[in-house]
mmCIF file of C-alpha atoms in Angstrom:
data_model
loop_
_atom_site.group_PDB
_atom_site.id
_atom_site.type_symbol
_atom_site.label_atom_id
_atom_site.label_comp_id
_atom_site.label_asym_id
_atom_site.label_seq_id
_atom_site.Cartn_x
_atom_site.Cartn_y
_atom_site.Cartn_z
ATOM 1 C CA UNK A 1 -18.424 -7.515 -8.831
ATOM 2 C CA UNK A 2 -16.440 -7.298 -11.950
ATOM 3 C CA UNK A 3 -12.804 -5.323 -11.191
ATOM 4 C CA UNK A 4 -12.876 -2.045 -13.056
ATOM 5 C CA UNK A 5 -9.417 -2.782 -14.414
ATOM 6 C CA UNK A 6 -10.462 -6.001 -15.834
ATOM 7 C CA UNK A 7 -9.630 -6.394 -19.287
ATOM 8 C CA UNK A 8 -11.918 -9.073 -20.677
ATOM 9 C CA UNK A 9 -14.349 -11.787 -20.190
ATOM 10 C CA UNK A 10 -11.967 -14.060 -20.084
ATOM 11 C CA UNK A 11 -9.946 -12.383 -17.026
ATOM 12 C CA UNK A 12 -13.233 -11.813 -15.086
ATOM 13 C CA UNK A 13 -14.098 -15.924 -15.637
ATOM 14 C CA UNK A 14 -10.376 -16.797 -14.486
ATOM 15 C CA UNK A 15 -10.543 -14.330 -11.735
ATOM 16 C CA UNK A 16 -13.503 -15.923 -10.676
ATOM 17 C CA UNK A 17 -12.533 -19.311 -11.005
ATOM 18 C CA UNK A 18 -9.381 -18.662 -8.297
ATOM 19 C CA UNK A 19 -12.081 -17.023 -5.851
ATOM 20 C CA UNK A 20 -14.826 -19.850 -6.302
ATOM 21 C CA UNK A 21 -13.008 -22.727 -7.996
ATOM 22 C CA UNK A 22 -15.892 -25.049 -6.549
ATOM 23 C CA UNK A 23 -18.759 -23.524 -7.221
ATOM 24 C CA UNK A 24 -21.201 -23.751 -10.424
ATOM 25 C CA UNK A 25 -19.968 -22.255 -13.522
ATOM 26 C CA UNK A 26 -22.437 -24.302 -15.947
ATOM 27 C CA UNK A 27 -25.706 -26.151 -15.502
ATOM 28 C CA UNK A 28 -27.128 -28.349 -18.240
ATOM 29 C CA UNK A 29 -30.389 -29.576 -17.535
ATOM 30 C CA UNK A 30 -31.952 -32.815 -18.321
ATOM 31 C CA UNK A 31 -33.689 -31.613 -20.590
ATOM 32 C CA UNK A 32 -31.015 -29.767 -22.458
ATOM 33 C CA UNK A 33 -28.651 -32.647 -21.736
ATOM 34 C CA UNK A 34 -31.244 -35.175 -23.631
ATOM 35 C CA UNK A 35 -31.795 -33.033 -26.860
ATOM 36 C CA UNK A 36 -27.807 -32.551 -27.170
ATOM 37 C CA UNK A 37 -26.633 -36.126 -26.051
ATOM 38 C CA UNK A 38 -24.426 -34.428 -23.049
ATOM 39 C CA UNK A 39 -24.212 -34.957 -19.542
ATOM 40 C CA UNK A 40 -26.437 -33.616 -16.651
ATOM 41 C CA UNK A 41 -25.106 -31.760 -14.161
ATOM 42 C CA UNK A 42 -22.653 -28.938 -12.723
ATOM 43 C CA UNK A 43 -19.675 -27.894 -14.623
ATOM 44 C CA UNK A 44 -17.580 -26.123 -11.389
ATOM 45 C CA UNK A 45 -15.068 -22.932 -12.421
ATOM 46 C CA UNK A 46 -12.454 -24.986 -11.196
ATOM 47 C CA UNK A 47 -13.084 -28.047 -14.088
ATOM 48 C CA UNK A 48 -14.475 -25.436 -17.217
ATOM 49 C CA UNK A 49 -10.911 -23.508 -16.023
ATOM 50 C CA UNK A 50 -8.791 -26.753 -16.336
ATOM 51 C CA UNK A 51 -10.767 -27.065 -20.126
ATOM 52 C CA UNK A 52 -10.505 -24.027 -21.428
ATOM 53 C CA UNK A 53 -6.768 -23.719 -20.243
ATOM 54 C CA UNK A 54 -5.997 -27.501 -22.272
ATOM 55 C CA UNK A 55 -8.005 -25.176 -25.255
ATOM 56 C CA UNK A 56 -5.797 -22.632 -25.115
ATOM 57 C CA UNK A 57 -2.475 -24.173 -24.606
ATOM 58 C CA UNK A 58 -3.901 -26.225 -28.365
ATOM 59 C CA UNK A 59 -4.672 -23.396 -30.012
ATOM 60 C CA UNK A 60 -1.204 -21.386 -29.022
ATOM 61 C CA UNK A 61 0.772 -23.956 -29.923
ATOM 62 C CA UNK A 62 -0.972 -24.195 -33.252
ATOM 63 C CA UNK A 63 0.217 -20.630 -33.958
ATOM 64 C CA UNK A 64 -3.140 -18.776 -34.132
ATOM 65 C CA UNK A 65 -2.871 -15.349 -32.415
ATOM 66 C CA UNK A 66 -4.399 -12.079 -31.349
ATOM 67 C CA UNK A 67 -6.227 -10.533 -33.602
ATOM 68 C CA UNK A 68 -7.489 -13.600 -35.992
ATOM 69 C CA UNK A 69 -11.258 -14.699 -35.878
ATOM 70 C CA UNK A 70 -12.562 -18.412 -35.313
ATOM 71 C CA UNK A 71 -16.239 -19.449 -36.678
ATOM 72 C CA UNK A 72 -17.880 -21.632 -33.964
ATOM 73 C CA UNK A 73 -20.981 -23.500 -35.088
ATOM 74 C CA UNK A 74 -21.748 -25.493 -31.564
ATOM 75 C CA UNK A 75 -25.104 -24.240 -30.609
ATOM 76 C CA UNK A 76 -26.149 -23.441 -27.163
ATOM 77 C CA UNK A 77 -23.883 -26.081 -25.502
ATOM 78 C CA UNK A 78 -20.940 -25.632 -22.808
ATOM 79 C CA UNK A 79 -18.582 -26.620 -25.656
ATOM 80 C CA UNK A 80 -19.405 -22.866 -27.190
ATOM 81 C CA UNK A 81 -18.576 -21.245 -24.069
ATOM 82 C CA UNK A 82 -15.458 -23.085 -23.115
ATOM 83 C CA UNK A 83 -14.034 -22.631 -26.632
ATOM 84 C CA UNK A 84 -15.322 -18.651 -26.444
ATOM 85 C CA UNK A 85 -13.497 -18.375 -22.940
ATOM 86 C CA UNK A 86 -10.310 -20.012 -24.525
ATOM 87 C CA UNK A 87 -9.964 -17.698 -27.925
ATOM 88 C CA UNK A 88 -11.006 -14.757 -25.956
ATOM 89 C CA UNK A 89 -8.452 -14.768 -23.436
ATOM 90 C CA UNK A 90 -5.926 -15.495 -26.067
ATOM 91 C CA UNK A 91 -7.057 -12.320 -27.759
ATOM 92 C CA UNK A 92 -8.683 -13.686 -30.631
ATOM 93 C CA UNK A 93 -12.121 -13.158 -31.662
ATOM 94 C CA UNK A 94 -15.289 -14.994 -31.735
ATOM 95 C CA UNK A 95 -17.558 -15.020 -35.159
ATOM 96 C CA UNK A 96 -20.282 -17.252 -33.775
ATOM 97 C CA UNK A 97 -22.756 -19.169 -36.419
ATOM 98 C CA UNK A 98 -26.503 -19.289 -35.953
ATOM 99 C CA UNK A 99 -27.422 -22.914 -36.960
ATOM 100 C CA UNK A 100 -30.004 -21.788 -38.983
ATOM 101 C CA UNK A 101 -28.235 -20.260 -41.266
ATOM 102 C CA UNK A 102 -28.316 -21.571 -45.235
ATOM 103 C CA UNK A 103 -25.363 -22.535 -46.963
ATOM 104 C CA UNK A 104 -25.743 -19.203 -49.083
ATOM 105 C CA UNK A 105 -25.284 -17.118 -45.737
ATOM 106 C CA UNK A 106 -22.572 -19.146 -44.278
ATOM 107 C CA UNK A 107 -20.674 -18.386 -47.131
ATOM 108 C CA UNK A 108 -20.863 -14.738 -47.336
ATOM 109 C CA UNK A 109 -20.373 -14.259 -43.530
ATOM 110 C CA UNK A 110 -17.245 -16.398 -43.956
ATOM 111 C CA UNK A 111 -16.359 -14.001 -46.831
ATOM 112 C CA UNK A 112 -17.071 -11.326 -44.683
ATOM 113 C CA UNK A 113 -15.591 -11.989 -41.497
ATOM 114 C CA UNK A 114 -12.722 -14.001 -42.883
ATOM 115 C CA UNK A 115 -11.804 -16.215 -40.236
ATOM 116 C CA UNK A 116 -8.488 -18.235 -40.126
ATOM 117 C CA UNK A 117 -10.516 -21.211 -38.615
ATOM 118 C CA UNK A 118 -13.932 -23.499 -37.757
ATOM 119 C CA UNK A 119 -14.740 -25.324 -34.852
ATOM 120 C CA UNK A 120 -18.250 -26.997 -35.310
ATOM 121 C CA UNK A 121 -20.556 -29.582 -34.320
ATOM 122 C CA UNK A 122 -19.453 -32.942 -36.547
ATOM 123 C CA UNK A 123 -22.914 -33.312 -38.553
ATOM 124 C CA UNK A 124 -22.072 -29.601 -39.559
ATOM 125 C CA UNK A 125 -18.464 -29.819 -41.121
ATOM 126 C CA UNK A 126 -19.244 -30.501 -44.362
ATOM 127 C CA UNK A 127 -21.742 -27.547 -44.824
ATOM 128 C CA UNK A 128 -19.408 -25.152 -43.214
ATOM 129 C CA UNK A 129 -16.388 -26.646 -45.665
ATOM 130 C CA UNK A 130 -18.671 -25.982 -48.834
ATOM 131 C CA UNK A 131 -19.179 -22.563 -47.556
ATOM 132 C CA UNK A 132 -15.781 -21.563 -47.279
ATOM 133 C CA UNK A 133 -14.939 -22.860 -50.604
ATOM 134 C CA UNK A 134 -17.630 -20.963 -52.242
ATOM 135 C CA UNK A 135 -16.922 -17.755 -50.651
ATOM 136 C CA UNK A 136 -12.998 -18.582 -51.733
ATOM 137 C CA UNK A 137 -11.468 -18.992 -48.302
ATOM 138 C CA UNK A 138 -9.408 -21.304 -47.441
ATOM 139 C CA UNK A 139 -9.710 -22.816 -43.791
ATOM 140 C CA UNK A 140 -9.491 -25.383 -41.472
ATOM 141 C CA UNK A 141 -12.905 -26.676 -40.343
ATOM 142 C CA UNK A 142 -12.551 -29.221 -37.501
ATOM 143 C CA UNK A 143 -15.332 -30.690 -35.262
ATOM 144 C CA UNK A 144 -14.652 -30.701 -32.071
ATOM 145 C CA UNK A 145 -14.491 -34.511 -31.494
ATOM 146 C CA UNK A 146 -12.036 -35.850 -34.035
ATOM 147 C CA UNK A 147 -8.193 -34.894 -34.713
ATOM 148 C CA UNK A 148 -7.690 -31.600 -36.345
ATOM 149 C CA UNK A 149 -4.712 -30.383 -37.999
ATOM 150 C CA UNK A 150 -2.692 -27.837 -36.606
ATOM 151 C CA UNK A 151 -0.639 -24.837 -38.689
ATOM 152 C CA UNK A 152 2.777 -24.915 -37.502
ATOM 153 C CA UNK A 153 6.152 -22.727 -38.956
ATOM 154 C CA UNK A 154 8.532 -25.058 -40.923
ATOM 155 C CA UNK A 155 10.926 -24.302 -37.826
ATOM 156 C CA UNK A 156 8.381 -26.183 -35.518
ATOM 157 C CA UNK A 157 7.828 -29.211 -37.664
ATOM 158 C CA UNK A 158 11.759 -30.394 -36.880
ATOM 159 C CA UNK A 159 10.168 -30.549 -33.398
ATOM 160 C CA UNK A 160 6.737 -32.388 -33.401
ATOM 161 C CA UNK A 161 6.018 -35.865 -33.898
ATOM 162 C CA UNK A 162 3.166 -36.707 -36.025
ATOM 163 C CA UNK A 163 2.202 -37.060 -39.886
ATOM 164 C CA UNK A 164 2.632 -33.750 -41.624
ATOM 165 C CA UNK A 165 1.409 -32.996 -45.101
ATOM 166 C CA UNK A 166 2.372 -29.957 -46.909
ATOM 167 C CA UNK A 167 -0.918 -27.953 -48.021
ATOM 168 C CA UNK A 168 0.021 -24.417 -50.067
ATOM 169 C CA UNK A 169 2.039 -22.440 -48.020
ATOM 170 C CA UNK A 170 0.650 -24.013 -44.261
ATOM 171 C CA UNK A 171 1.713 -27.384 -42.927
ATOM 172 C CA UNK A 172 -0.773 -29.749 -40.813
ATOM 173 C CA UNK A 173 0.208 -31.643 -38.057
ATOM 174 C CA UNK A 174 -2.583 -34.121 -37.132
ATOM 175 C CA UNK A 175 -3.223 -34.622 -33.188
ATOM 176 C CA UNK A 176 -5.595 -36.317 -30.765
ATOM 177 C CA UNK A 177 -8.740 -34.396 -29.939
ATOM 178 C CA UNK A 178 -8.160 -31.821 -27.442
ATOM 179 C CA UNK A 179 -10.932 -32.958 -24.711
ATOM 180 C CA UNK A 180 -13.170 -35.705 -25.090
ATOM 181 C CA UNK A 181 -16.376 -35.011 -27.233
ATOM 182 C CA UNK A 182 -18.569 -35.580 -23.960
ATOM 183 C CA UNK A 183 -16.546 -33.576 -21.747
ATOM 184 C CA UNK A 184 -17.509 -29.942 -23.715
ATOM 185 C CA UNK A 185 -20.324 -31.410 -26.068
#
């Protein structure tokens, strides 16, 4: 049973994950696991908690906040539900993309919805880039398995290590990718 004082999905997932840290949060199938390329198996609380925390401590220290929405074109697969978990309990919201979707719909729900960023499925970068620029938003599409560059405050930059290239009024700090491809794919 869900706490009445519980404030969101994500606290009801982490609340669960201290009470039944070894128990099944995710189950992909072989099925499902042979049409996506993923693994087979049981994904405990205790392991998708360890993810989406790593998620989370990425996206706060790239400086997105409360309030701001992320696109996430990942289909059905646990990577959508560990990155949901992650921007919802960091108060951000979700705009997720039906893969169907034409390139003339992408771009007006990114001109609608205006999100700051996009997380999506490698093969689908590209479309989800020309999108953006047709609707006239600028915005960081990254898949999830390669490095993606991170807004920082010209205060921070003195602080990181990495190569940073200026970009309008944003800088980008380039990093490693935050879990392997196969380990939320």
């Amino acid at each position: 049973m869900i706490a009445p004082e519980t404030t969101s999905v994500f606290a009801a997932f982490e609340a669960t994950a201290k009470c039944y840290p070894d128990r099944a949060f995710l189950n992909v199938l072989p099925e499902t696991a042979g049409i996506y390329d993923i693994t087979v198996g049981d994904m405990t609380y205790a392991a998708a908690m360890d993810q989406v925390s790593e998620l989370q401590v990425a996206v706060r220290e790239a400086g997105y906040r409360s309030g701001q929405r992320v696109m996430l074109l990942l289909e059905n697969r646990p990577a959508f539900f560990l990155w949901w978990l992650a921007l919802n309990g960091l108060g951000l919201s979700v705009v997720p993309v039906n893969p169907d979707l034409r390139a003339a719909e992408l771009s007006y729900m990114i001109e609608h919805a205006e999100p700051v960023l996009a997380l999506a499925l490698p093969e689908r970068c590209a479309e989800l880039r020309a999108a953006a620029a047709e609707a006239g938003r600028e915005m960081p599409v990254i898949a999830t398995d390669e490095p993606w560059p991170l807004p920082v405050t010209q205060e921070a930059i003195a602080a990181r290590e990495g190569a940073v290239k200026m970009r309008r009024r944003h800088c980008f700090i380039h990093r490693a990718p935050l879990v392997s491809p196969k380990a939320v794919s």
